[in-house]
Amino acid sequence: MAIEKVSVLTPGQIQKIVNDAVALKDNHAKEVCLRLAGELAKEVETLKQKVKHYEKILNIRNLDD
C-alpha cells in the first residue's frame, strides 16, 4: 500500500494569512479571512493527529512482520 504525501499549510503560512487579514481595511473581509485562518489551523491540527494515529498503526504492523 502506497502512502500519499499530503501538502498542508505550515503554521508560518497560516500566521502570514492572519497578518495579511489584520492589515485589511475592510472589517468584513478581515473577519472572513481570520475565520478562514482559524479553520485552516484546526484542519492542520486534525491532520497532525491523523498522521500520529497512522504512524502508530504502521509501527504496530511493522512489529508483527
PDB file of N, CA and C in Angstrom:
ATOM      1  N   MET A   1       0.843  -1.178   0.000  1.00  0.00           N
ATOM      2  CA  MET A   1       0.000   0.000   0.000  1.00  0.00           C
ATOM      3  C   MET A   1       0.887   1.239   0.000  1.00  0.00           C
ATOM      4  N   ALA A   2       0.665   2.126  -0.932  1.00  0.00           N
ATOM      5  CA  ALA A   2       1.468   3.350  -1.033  1.00  0.00           C
ATOM      6  C   ALA A   2       0.910   4.425  -0.108  1.00  0.00           C
ATOM      7  N   ILE A   3       1.813   5.161   0.463  1.00  0.00           N
ATOM      8  CA  ILE A   3       1.411   6.283   1.312  1.00  0.00           C
ATOM      9  C   ILE A   3       1.539   7.555   0.483  1.00  0.00           C
ATOM     10  N   GLU A   4       0.453   8.294   0.390  1.00  0.00           N
ATOM     11  CA  GLU A   4       0.462   9.527  -0.383  1.00  0.00           C
ATOM     12  C   GLU A   4       0.989  10.672   0.458  1.00  0.00           C
ATOM     13  N   LYS A   5       1.746  11.544  -0.171  1.00  0.00           N
ATOM     14  CA  LYS A   5       2.233  12.737   0.517  1.00  0.00           C
ATOM     15  C   LYS A   5       1.120  13.775   0.511  1.00  0.00           C
ATOM     16  N   VAL A   6       0.839  14.327   1.678  1.00  0.00           N
ATOM     17  CA  VAL A   6      -0.216  15.329   1.809  1.00  0.00           C
ATOM     18  C   VAL A   6       0.443  16.676   2.065  1.00  0.00           C
ATOM     19  N   SER A   7       0.042  17.661   1.292  1.00  0.00           N
ATOM     20  CA  SER A   7       0.591  19.003   1.461  1.00  0.00           C
ATOM     21  C   SER A   7      -0.382  19.836   2.279  1.00  0.00           C
ATOM     22  N   VAL A   8       0.112  20.423   3.362  1.00  0.00           N
ATOM     23  CA  VAL A   8      -0.720  21.278   4.209  1.00  0.00           C
ATOM     24  C   VAL A   8       0.014  22.580   4.459  1.00  0.00           C
ATOM     25  N   LEU A   9      -0.707  23.554   4.901  1.00  0.00           N
ATOM     26  CA  LEU A   9      -0.095  24.829   5.251  1.00  0.00           C
ATOM     27  C   LEU A   9       0.673  24.695   6.560  1.00  0.00           C
ATOM     28  N   THR A  10       1.796  25.353   6.616  1.00  0.00           N
ATOM     29  CA  THR A  10       2.579  25.356   7.852  1.00  0.00           C
ATOM     30  C   THR A  10       2.016  26.414   8.795  1.00  0.00           C
ATOM     31  N   PRO A  11       2.333  26.316  10.071  1.00  0.00           N
ATOM     32  CA  PRO A  11       1.887  27.369  10.991  1.00  0.00           C
ATOM     33  C   PRO A  11       2.354  28.758  10.553  1.00  0.00           C
ATOM     34  N   GLY A  12       3.553  28.849   9.966  1.00  0.00           N
ATOM     35  CA  GLY A  12       4.055  30.131   9.481  1.00  0.00           C
ATOM     36  C   GLY A  12       3.214  30.698   8.347  1.00  0.00           C
ATOM     37  N   GLN A  13       2.759  29.801   7.460  1.00  0.00           N
ATOM     38  CA  GLN A  13       1.906  30.242   6.363  1.00  0.00           C
ATOM     39  C   GLN A  13       0.548  30.718   6.887  1.00  0.00           C
ATOM     40  N   ILE A  14       0.021  30.013   7.870  1.00  0.00           N
ATOM     41  CA  ILE A  14      -1.255  30.428   8.467  1.00  0.00           C
ATOM     42  C   ILE A  14      -1.079  31.772   9.164  1.00  0.00           C
ATOM     43  N   GLN A  15       0.039  31.960   9.845  1.00  0.00           N
ATOM     44  CA  GLN A  15       0.293  33.235  10.519  1.00  0.00           C
ATOM     45  C   GLN A  15       0.377  34.374   9.510  1.00  0.00           C
ATOM     46  N   LYS A  16       0.960  34.113   8.337  1.00  0.00           N
ATOM     47  CA  LYS A  16       1.030  35.138   7.299  1.00  0.00           C
ATOM     48  C   LYS A  16      -0.377  35.508   6.827  1.00  0.00           C
ATOM     49  N   ILE A  17      -1.240  34.513   6.685  1.00  0.00           N
ATOM     50  CA  ILE A  17      -2.625  34.780   6.294  1.00  0.00           C
ATOM     51  C   ILE A  17      -3.296  35.659   7.350  1.00  0.00           C
ATOM     52  N   VAL A  18      -3.069  35.337   8.612  1.00  0.00           N
ATOM     53  CA  VAL A  18      -3.653  36.135   9.702  1.00  0.00           C
ATOM     54  C   VAL A  18      -3.112  37.559   9.647  1.00  0.00           C
ATOM     55  N   ASN A  19      -1.808  37.706   9.501  1.00  0.00           N
ATOM     56  CA  ASN A  19      -1.206  39.038   9.447  1.00  0.00           C
ATOM     57  C   ASN A  19      -1.757  39.842   8.268  1.00  0.00           C
ATOM     58  N   ASP A  20      -1.886  39.202   7.112  1.00  0.00           N
ATOM     59  CA  ASP A  20      -2.447  39.881   5.939  1.00  0.00           C
ATOM     60  C   ASP A  20      -3.891  40.292   6.199  1.00  0.00           C
ATOM     61  N   ALA A  21      -4.638  39.414   6.880  1.00  0.00           N
ATOM     62  CA  ALA A  21      -6.044  39.724   7.169  1.00  0.00           C
ATOM     63  C   ALA A  21      -6.159  40.911   8.115  1.00  0.00           C
ATOM     64  N   VAL A  22      -5.302  40.948   9.128  1.00  0.00           N
ATOM     65  CA  VAL A  22      -5.334  42.047  10.095  1.00  0.00           C
ATOM     66  C   VAL A  22      -5.019  43.376   9.407  1.00  0.00           C
ATOM     67  N   ALA A  23      -4.186  43.336   8.377  1.00  0.00           N
ATOM     68  CA  ALA A  23      -3.801  44.556   7.660  1.00  0.00           C
ATOM     69  C   ALA A  23      -4.919  45.084   6.755  1.00  0.00           C
ATOM     70  N   LEU A  24      -5.951  44.274   6.512  1.00  0.00           N
ATOM     71  CA  LEU A  24      -7.042  44.722   5.641  1.00  0.00           C
ATOM     72  C   LEU A  24      -7.814  45.875   6.281  1.00  0.00           C
ATOM     73  N   LYS A  25      -8.249  46.803   5.444  1.00  0.00           N
ATOM     74  CA  LYS A  25      -9.028  47.953   5.938  1.00  0.00           C
ATOM     75  C   LYS A  25     -10.515  47.606   6.065  1.00  0.00           C
ATOM     76  N   ASP A  26     -10.985  46.700   5.221  1.00  0.00           N
ATOM     77  CA  ASP A  26     -12.391  46.297   5.215  1.00  0.00           C
ATOM     78  C   ASP A  26     -12.632  45.317   6.367  1.00  0.00           C
ATOM     79  N   ASN A  27     -13.434  45.722   7.342  1.00  0.00           N
ATOM     80  CA  ASN A  27     -13.664  44.884   8.526  1.00  0.00           C
ATOM     81  C   ASN A  27     -14.323  43.547   8.202  1.00  0.00           C
ATOM     82  N   HIS A  28     -15.247  43.534   7.239  1.00  0.00           N
ATOM     83  CA  HIS A  28     -15.897  42.272   6.874  1.00  0.00           C
ATOM     84  C   HIS A  28     -14.879  41.313   6.265  1.00  0.00           C
ATOM     85  N   ALA A  29     -14.045  41.824   5.367  1.00  0.00           N
ATOM     86  CA  ALA A  29     -13.014  40.983   4.748  1.00  0.00           C
ATOM     87  C   ALA A  29     -12.049  40.465   5.805  1.00  0.00           C
ATOM     88  N   LYS A  30     -11.694  41.330   6.754  1.00  0.00           N
ATOM     89  CA  LYS A  30     -10.795  40.940   7.835  1.00  0.00           C
ATOM     90  C   LYS A  30     -11.407  39.798   8.646  1.00  0.00           C
ATOM     91  N   GLU A  31     -12.680  39.937   8.981  1.00  0.00           N
ATOM     92  CA  GLU A  31     -13.369  38.906   9.769  1.00  0.00           C
ATOM     93  C   GLU A  31     -13.403  37.575   9.029  1.00  0.00           C
ATOM     94  N   VAL A  32     -13.722  37.639   7.739  1.00  0.00           N
ATOM     95  CA  VAL A  32     -13.790  36.416   6.934  1.00  0.00           C
ATOM     96  C   VAL A  32     -12.415  35.749   6.851  1.00  0.00           C
ATOM     97  N   CYS A  33     -11.371  36.526   6.600  1.00  0.00           N
ATOM     98  CA  CYS A  33     -10.026  35.966   6.495  1.00  0.00           C
ATOM     99  C   CYS A  33      -9.559  35.351   7.812  1.00  0.00           C
ATOM    100  N   LEU A  34      -9.848  36.028   8.911  1.00  0.00           N
ATOM    101  CA  LEU A  34      -9.455  35.486  10.212  1.00  0.00           C
ATOM    102  C   LEU A  34     -10.209  34.197  10.525  1.00  0.00           C
ATOM    103  N   ARG A  35     -11.473  34.146  10.167  1.00  0.00           N
ATOM    104  CA  ARG A  35     -12.259  32.932  10.383  1.00  0.00           C
ATOM    105  C   ARG A  35     -11.688  31.783   9.549  1.00  0.00           C
ATOM    106  N   LEU A  36     -11.351  32.071   8.292  1.00  0.00           N
ATOM    107  CA  LEU A  36     -10.771  31.040   7.432  1.00  0.00           C
ATOM    108  C   LEU A  36      -9.418  30.563   7.967  1.00  0.00           C
ATOM    109  N   ALA A  37      -8.608  31.500   8.449  1.00  0.00           N
ATOM    110  CA  ALA A  37      -7.312  31.119   9.017  1.00  0.00           C
ATOM    111  C   ALA A  37      -7.507  30.210  10.231  1.00  0.00           C
ATOM    112  N   GLY A  38      -8.505  30.502  11.041  1.00  0.00           N
ATOM    113  CA  GLY A  38      -8.807  29.650  12.190  1.00  0.00           C
ATOM    114  C   GLY A  38      -9.221  28.251  11.763  1.00  0.00           C
ATOM    115  N   GLU A  39     -10.029  28.176  10.723  1.00  0.00           N
ATOM    116  CA  GLU A  39     -10.450  26.871  10.209  1.00  0.00           C
ATOM    117  C   GLU A  39      -9.259  26.100   9.643  1.00  0.00           C
ATOM    118  N   LEU A  40      -8.362  26.807   8.952  1.00  0.00           N
ATOM    119  CA  LEU A  40      -7.160  26.148   8.424  1.00  0.00           C
ATOM    120  C   LEU A  40      -6.299  25.607   9.555  1.00  0.00           C
ATOM    121  N   ALA A  41      -6.153  26.372  10.616  1.00  0.00           N
ATOM    122  CA  ALA A  41      -5.359  25.926  11.759  1.00  0.00           C
ATOM    123  C   ALA A  41      -5.963  24.665  12.383  1.00  0.00           C
ATOM    124  N   LYS A  42      -7.283  24.629  12.493  1.00  0.00           N
ATOM    125  CA  LYS A  42      -7.956  23.437  13.031  1.00  0.00           C
ATOM    126  C   LYS A  42      -7.709  22.234  12.132  1.00  0.00           C
ATOM    127  N   GLU A  43      -7.785  22.457  10.823  1.00  0.00           N
ATOM    128  CA  GLU A  43      -7.575  21.366   9.871  1.00  0.00           C
ATOM    129  C   GLU A  43      -6.141  20.830   9.967  1.00  0.00           C
ATOM    130  N   VAL A  44      -5.178  21.719  10.131  1.00  0.00           N
ATOM    131  CA  VAL A  44      -3.779  21.291  10.284  1.00  0.00           C
ATOM    132  C   VAL A  44      -3.648  20.414  11.522  1.00  0.00           C
ATOM    133  N   GLU A  45      -4.250  20.815  12.618  1.00  0.00           N
ATOM    134  CA  GLU A  45      -4.175  20.022  13.849  1.00  0.00           C
ATOM    135  C   GLU A  45      -4.835  18.658  13.665  1.00  0.00           C
ATOM    136  N   THR A  46      -5.964  18.638  12.982  1.00  0.00           N
ATOM    137  CA  THR A  46      -6.650  17.371  12.713  1.00  0.00           C
ATOM    138  C   THR A  46      -5.764  16.446  11.890  1.00  0.00           C
ATOM    139  N   LEU A  47      -5.131  17.000  10.869  1.00  0.00           N
ATOM    140  CA  LEU A  47      -4.248  16.193  10.029  1.00  0.00           C
ATOM    141  C   LEU A  47      -3.043  15.678  10.815  1.00  0.00           C
ATOM    142  N   LYS A  48      -2.497  16.494  11.702  1.00  0.00           N
ATOM    143  CA  LYS A  48      -1.370  16.052  12.528  1.00  0.00           C
ATOM    144  C   LYS A  48      -1.785  14.871  13.393  1.00  0.00           C
ATOM    145  N   GLN A  49      -2.980  14.933  13.966  1.00  0.00           N
ATOM    146  CA  GLN A  49      -3.468  13.838  14.806  1.00  0.00           C
ATOM    147  C   GLN A  49      -3.662  12.562  13.986  1.00  0.00           C
ATOM    148  N   LYS A  50      -4.181  12.723  12.758  1.00  0.00           N
ATOM    149  CA  LYS A  50      -4.361  11.561  11.887  1.00  0.00           C
ATOM    150  C   LYS A  50      -3.017  10.931  11.532  1.00  0.00           C
ATOM    151  N   VAL A  51      -2.017  11.768  11.261  1.00  0.00           N
ATOM    152  CA  VAL A  51      -0.683  11.256  10.937  1.00  0.00           C
ATOM    153  C   VAL A  51      -0.139  10.454  12.114  1.00  0.00           C
ATOM    154  N   LYS A  52      -0.261  10.988  13.324  1.00  0.00           N
ATOM    155  CA  LYS A  52       0.213  10.272  14.513  1.00  0.00           C
ATOM    156  C   LYS A  52      -0.501   8.936  14.659  1.00  0.00           C
ATOM    157  N   HIS A  53      -1.808   8.936  14.425  1.00  0.00           N
ATOM    158  CA  HIS A  53      -2.605   7.715  14.531  1.00  0.00           C
ATOM    159  C   HIS A  53      -2.114   6.664  13.536  1.00  0.00           C
ATOM    160  N   TYR A  54      -1.933   7.086  12.282  1.00  0.00           N
ATOM    161  CA  TYR A  54      -1.496   6.139  11.253  1.00  0.00           C
ATOM    162  C   TYR A  54      -0.056   5.691  11.473  1.00  0.00           C
ATOM    163  N   GLU A  55       0.789   6.558  12.003  1.00  0.00           N
ATOM    164  CA  GLU A  55       2.154   6.153  12.325  1.00  0.00           C
ATOM    165  C   GLU A  55       2.141   5.056  13.377  1.00  0.00           C
ATOM    166  N   LYS A  56       1.278   5.180  14.375  1.00  0.00           N
ATOM    167  CA  LYS A  56       1.170   4.146  15.411  1.00  0.00           C
ATOM    168  C   LYS A  56       0.726   2.824  14.795  1.00  0.00           C
ATOM    169  N   ILE A  57      -0.272   2.896  13.902  1.00  0.00           N
ATOM    170  CA  ILE A  57      -0.753   1.676  13.244  1.00  0.00           C
ATOM    171  C   ILE A  57       0.371   1.040  12.433  1.00  0.00           C
ATOM    172  N   LEU A  58       1.100   1.848  11.680  1.00  0.00           N
ATOM    173  CA  LEU A  58       2.195   1.315  10.867  1.00  0.00           C
ATOM    174  C   LEU A  58       3.287   0.717  11.736  1.00  0.00           C
ATOM    175  N   ASN A  59       3.599   1.344  12.848  1.00  0.00           N
ATOM    176  CA  ASN A  59       4.620   0.805  13.751  1.00  0.00           C
ATOM    177  C   ASN A  59       4.182  -0.522  14.332  1.00  0.00           C
ATOM    178  N   ILE A  60       2.907  -0.652  14.682  1.00  0.00           N
ATOM    179  CA  ILE A  60       2.388  -1.914  15.218  1.00  0.00           C
ATOM    180  C   ILE A  60       2.470  -2.999  14.146  1.00  0.00           C
ATOM    181  N   ARG A  61       2.092  -2.656  12.920  1.00  0.00           N
ATOM    182  CA  ARG A  61       2.157  -3.636  11.832  1.00  0.00           C
ATOM    183  C   ARG A  61       3.591  -4.044  11.544  1.00  0.00           C
ATOM    184  N   ASN A  62       4.522  -3.106  11.614  1.00  0.00           N
ATOM    185  CA  ASN A  62       5.928  -3.430  11.365  1.00  0.00           C
ATOM    186  C   ASN A  62       6.462  -4.382  12.432  1.00  0.00           C
ATOM    187  N   LEU A  63       5.985  -4.249  13.663  1.00  0.00           N
ATOM    188  CA  LEU A  63       6.418  -5.152  14.719  1.00  0.00           C
ATOM    189  C   LEU A  63       5.907  -6.568  14.478  1.00  0.00           C
ATOM    190  N   ASP A  64       4.743  -6.691  13.836  1.00  0.00           N
ATOM    191  CA  ASP A  64       4.172  -8.005  13.570  1.00  0.00           C
ATOM    192  C   ASP A  64       4.880  -8.736  12.443  1.00  0.00           C
ATOM    193  N   ASP A  65       5.586  -8.010  11.582  1.00  0.00           N
ATOM    194  CA  ASP A  65       6.252  -8.633  10.411  1.00  0.00           C
ATOM    195  C   ASP A  65       7.436  -9.460  10.783  1.00  0.00           C
TER     196      ASP A  65
END
